[in-house]
PDB file of C-alpha atoms in Angstrom:
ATOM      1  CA  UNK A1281      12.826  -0.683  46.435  1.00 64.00           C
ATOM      2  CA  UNK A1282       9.789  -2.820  45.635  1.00 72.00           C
ATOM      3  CA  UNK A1283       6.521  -1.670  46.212  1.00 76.00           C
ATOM      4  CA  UNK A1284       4.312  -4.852  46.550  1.00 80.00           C
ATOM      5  CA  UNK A1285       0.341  -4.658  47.138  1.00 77.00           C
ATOM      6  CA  UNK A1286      -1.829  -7.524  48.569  1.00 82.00           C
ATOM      7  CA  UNK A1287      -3.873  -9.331  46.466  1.00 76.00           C
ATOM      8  CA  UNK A1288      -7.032  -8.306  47.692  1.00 80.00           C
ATOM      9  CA  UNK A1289      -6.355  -4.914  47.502  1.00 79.00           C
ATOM     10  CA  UNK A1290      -5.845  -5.372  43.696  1.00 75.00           C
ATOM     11  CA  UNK A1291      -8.338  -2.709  41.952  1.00 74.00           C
ATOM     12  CA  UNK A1292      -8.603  -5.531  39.240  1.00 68.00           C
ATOM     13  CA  UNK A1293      -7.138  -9.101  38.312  1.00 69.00           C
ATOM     14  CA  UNK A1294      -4.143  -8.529  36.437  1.00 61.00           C
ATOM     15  CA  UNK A1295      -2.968 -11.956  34.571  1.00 59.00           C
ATOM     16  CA  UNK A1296       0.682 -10.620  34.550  1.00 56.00           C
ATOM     17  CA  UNK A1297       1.998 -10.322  30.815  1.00 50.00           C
ATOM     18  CA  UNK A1298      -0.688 -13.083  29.212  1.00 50.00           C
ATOM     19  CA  UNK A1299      -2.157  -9.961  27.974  1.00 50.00           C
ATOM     20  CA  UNK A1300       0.770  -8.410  26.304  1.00 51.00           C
ATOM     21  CA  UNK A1301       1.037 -11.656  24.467  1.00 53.00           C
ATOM     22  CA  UNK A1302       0.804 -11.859  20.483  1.00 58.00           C
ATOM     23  CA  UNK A1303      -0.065  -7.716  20.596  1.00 62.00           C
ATOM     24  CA  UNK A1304       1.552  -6.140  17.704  1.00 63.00           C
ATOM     25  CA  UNK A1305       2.505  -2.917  17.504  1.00 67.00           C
ATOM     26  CA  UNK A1306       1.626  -0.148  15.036  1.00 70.00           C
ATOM     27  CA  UNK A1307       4.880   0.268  13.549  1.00 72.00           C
ATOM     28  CA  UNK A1308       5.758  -3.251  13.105  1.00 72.00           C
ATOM     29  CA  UNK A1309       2.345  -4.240  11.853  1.00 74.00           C
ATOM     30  CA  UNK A1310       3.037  -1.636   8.807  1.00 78.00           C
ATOM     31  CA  UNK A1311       6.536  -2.906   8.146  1.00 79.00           C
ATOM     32  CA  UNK A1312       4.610  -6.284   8.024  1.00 78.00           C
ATOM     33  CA  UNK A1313       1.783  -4.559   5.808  1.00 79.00           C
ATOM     34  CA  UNK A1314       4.485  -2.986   3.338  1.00 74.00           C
ATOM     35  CA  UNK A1315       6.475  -5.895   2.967  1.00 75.00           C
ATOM     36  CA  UNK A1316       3.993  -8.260   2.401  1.00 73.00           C
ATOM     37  CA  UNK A1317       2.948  -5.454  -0.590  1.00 67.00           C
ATOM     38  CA  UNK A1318       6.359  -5.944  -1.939  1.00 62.00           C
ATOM     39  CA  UNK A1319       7.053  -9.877  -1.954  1.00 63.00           C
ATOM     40  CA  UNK A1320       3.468 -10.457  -3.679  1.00 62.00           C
ATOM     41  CA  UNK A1321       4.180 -11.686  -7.672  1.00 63.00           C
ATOM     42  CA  UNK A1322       2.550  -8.670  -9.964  1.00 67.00           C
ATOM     43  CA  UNK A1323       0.680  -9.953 -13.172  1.00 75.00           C
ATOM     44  CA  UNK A1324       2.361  -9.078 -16.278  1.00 79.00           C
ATOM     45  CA  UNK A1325       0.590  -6.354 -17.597  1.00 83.00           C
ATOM     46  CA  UNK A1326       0.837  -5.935 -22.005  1.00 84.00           C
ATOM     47  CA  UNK A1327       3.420  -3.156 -23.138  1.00 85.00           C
ATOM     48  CA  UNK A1328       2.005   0.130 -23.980  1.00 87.00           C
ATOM     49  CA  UNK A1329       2.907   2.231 -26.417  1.00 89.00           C
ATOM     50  CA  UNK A1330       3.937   6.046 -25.322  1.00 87.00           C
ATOM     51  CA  UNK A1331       1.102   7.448 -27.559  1.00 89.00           C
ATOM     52  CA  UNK A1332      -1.608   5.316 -25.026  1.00 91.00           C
ATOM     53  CA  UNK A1333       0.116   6.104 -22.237  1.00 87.00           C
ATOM     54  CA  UNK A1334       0.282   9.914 -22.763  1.00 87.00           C
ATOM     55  CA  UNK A1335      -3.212   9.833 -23.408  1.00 89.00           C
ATOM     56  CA  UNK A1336      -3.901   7.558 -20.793  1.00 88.00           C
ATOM     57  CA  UNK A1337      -2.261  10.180 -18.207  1.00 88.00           C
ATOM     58  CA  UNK A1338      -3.907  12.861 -19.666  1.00 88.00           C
ATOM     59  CA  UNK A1339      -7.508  12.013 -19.769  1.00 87.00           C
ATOM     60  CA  UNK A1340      -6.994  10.477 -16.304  1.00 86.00           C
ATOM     61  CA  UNK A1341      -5.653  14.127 -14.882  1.00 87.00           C
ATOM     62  CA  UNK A1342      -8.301  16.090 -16.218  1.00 87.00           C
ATOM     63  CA  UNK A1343     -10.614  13.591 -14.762  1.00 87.00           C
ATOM     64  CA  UNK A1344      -8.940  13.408 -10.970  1.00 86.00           C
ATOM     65  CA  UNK A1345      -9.184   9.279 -11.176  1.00 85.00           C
ATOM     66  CA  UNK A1346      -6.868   6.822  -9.732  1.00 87.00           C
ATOM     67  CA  UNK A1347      -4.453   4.625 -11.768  1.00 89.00           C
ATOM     68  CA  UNK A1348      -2.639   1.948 -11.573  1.00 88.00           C
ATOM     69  CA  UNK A1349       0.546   2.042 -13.085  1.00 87.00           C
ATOM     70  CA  UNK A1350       3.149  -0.544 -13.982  1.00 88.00           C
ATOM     71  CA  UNK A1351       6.824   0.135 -14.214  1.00 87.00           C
ATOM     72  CA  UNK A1352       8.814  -1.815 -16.704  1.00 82.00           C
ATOM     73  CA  UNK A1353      11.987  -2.337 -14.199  1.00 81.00           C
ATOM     74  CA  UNK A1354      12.452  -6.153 -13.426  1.00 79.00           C
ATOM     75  CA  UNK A1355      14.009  -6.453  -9.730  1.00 74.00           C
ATOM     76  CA  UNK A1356      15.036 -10.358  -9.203  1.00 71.00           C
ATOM     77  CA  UNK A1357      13.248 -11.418 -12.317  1.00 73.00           C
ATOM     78  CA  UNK A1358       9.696  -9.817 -11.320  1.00 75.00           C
ATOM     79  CA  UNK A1359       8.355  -6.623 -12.350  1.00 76.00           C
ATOM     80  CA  UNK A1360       8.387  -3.994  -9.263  1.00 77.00           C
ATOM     81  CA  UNK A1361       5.250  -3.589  -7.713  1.00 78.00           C
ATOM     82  CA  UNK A1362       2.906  -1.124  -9.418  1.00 83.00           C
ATOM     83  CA  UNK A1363       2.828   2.192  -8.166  1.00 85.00           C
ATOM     84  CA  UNK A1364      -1.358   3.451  -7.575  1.00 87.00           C
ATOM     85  CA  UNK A1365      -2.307   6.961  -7.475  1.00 89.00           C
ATOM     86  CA  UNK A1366      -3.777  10.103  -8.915  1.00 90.00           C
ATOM     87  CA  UNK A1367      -1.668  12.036 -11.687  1.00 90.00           C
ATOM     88  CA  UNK A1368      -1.167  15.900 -10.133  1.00 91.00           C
ATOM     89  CA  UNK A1369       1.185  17.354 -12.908  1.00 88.00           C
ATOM     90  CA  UNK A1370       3.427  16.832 -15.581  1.00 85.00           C
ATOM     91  CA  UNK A1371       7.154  18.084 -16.113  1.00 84.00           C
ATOM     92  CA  UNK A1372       9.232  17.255 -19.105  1.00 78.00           C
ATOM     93  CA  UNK A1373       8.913  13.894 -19.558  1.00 82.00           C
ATOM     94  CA  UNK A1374       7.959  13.061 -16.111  1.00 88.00           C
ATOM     95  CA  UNK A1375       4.676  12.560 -14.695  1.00 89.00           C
ATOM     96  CA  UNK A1376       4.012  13.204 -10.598  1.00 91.00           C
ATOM     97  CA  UNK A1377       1.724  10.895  -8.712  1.00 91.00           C
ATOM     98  CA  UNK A1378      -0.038  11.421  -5.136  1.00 90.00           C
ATOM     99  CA  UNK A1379       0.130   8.454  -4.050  1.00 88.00           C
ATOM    100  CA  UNK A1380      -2.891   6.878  -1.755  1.00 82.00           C
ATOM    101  CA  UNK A1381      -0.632   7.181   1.320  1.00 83.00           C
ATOM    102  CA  UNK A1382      -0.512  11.193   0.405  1.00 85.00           C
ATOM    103  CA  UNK A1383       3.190  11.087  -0.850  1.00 89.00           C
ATOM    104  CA  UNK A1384       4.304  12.313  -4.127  1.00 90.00           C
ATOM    105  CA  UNK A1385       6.371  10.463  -6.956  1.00 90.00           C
ATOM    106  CA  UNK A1386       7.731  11.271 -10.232  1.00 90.00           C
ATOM    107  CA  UNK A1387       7.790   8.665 -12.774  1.00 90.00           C
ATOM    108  CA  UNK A1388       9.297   9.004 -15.833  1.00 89.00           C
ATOM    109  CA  UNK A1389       7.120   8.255 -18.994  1.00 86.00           C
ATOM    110  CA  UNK A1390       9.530   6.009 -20.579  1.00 88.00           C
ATOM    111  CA  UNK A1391      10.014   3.517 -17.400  1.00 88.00           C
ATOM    112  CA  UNK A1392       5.873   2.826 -18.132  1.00 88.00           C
ATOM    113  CA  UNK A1393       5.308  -0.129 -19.079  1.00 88.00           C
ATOM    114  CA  UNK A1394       1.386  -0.136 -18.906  1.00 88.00           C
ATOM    115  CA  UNK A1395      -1.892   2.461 -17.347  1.00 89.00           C
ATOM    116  CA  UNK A1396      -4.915   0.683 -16.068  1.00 86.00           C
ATOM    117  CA  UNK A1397      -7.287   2.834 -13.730  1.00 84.00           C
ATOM    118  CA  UNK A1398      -7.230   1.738 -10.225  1.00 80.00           C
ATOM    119  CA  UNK A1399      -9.181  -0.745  -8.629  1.00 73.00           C
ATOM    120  CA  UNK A1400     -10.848   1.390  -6.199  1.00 65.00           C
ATOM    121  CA  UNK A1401     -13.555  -1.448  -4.382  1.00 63.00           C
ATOM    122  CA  UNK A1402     -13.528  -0.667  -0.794  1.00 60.00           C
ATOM    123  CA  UNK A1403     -12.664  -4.720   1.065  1.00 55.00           C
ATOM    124  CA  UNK A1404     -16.564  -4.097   3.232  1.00 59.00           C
ATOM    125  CA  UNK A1405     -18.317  -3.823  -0.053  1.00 62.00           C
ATOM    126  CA  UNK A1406     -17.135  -7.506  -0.971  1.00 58.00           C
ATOM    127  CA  UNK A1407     -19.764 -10.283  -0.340  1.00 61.00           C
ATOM    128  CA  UNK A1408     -18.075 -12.914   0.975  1.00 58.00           C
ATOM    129  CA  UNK A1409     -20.823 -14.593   2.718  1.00 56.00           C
ATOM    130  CA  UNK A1410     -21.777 -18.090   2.274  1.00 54.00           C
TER     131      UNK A1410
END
């Protein structure tokens, strides 16, 4: 059964699906967001040695601030994509991240290839104006 209404008795003009068109929806624009993330080439960062790192981590969880870190595993001849966050704990020789999305991750020290802190500039504080 079809239930079809006059046009004048339309409570407001509808354009049909026009404005449904090029919408994006939440899910797929973070699938979009996370694998743009991924495909973008990371900077090779200089090796570290596990003396600078351990003291890297440490200073930077007593003091609560973000790092960056960079992993040295190559996936199709580019280094992953470095993992930011704030250091929580330490077990063995792992060290656990909260990551900015709220998850946690263990990294182990060895698979570091280099600690920067995090760039932490919000994208309205930029001037981009002409």
């Amino acid at each position: 059964m079809e239930n079809i209404v006059p046009r004048e008795k339309w409570l407001y003009n509808d354009r049909g699906m026009m404005n449904w068109m090029w919408w994006i929806l939440a899910d797929h624009s973070a699938y979009l967001e996370s694998e743009q993330k991924h495909q973008q080439i990371n900077p090779v960062k200089p090796e570290m040695t596990i003396a600078e790192i351990n003291r890297l981590l440490q200073s930077n969880w007593q003091q609560r601030m973000a790092i960056t870190i960079q992993l040295n595993v190559i996936r199709q001849d580019w280094y992953a994509p470095a993992v930011t966050g704030t250091v929580v704990g330490f077990n063995d020789e792992c060290t656990y991240l909260q990551l900015t999305d709220g998850a946690l991750k263990a990294i182990k020290v060895q698979t570091i290839r280099n600690v920067s802190l995090a760039d932490r500039t919000k994208w309205w504080l930029y001037d981009d104006s002409i």
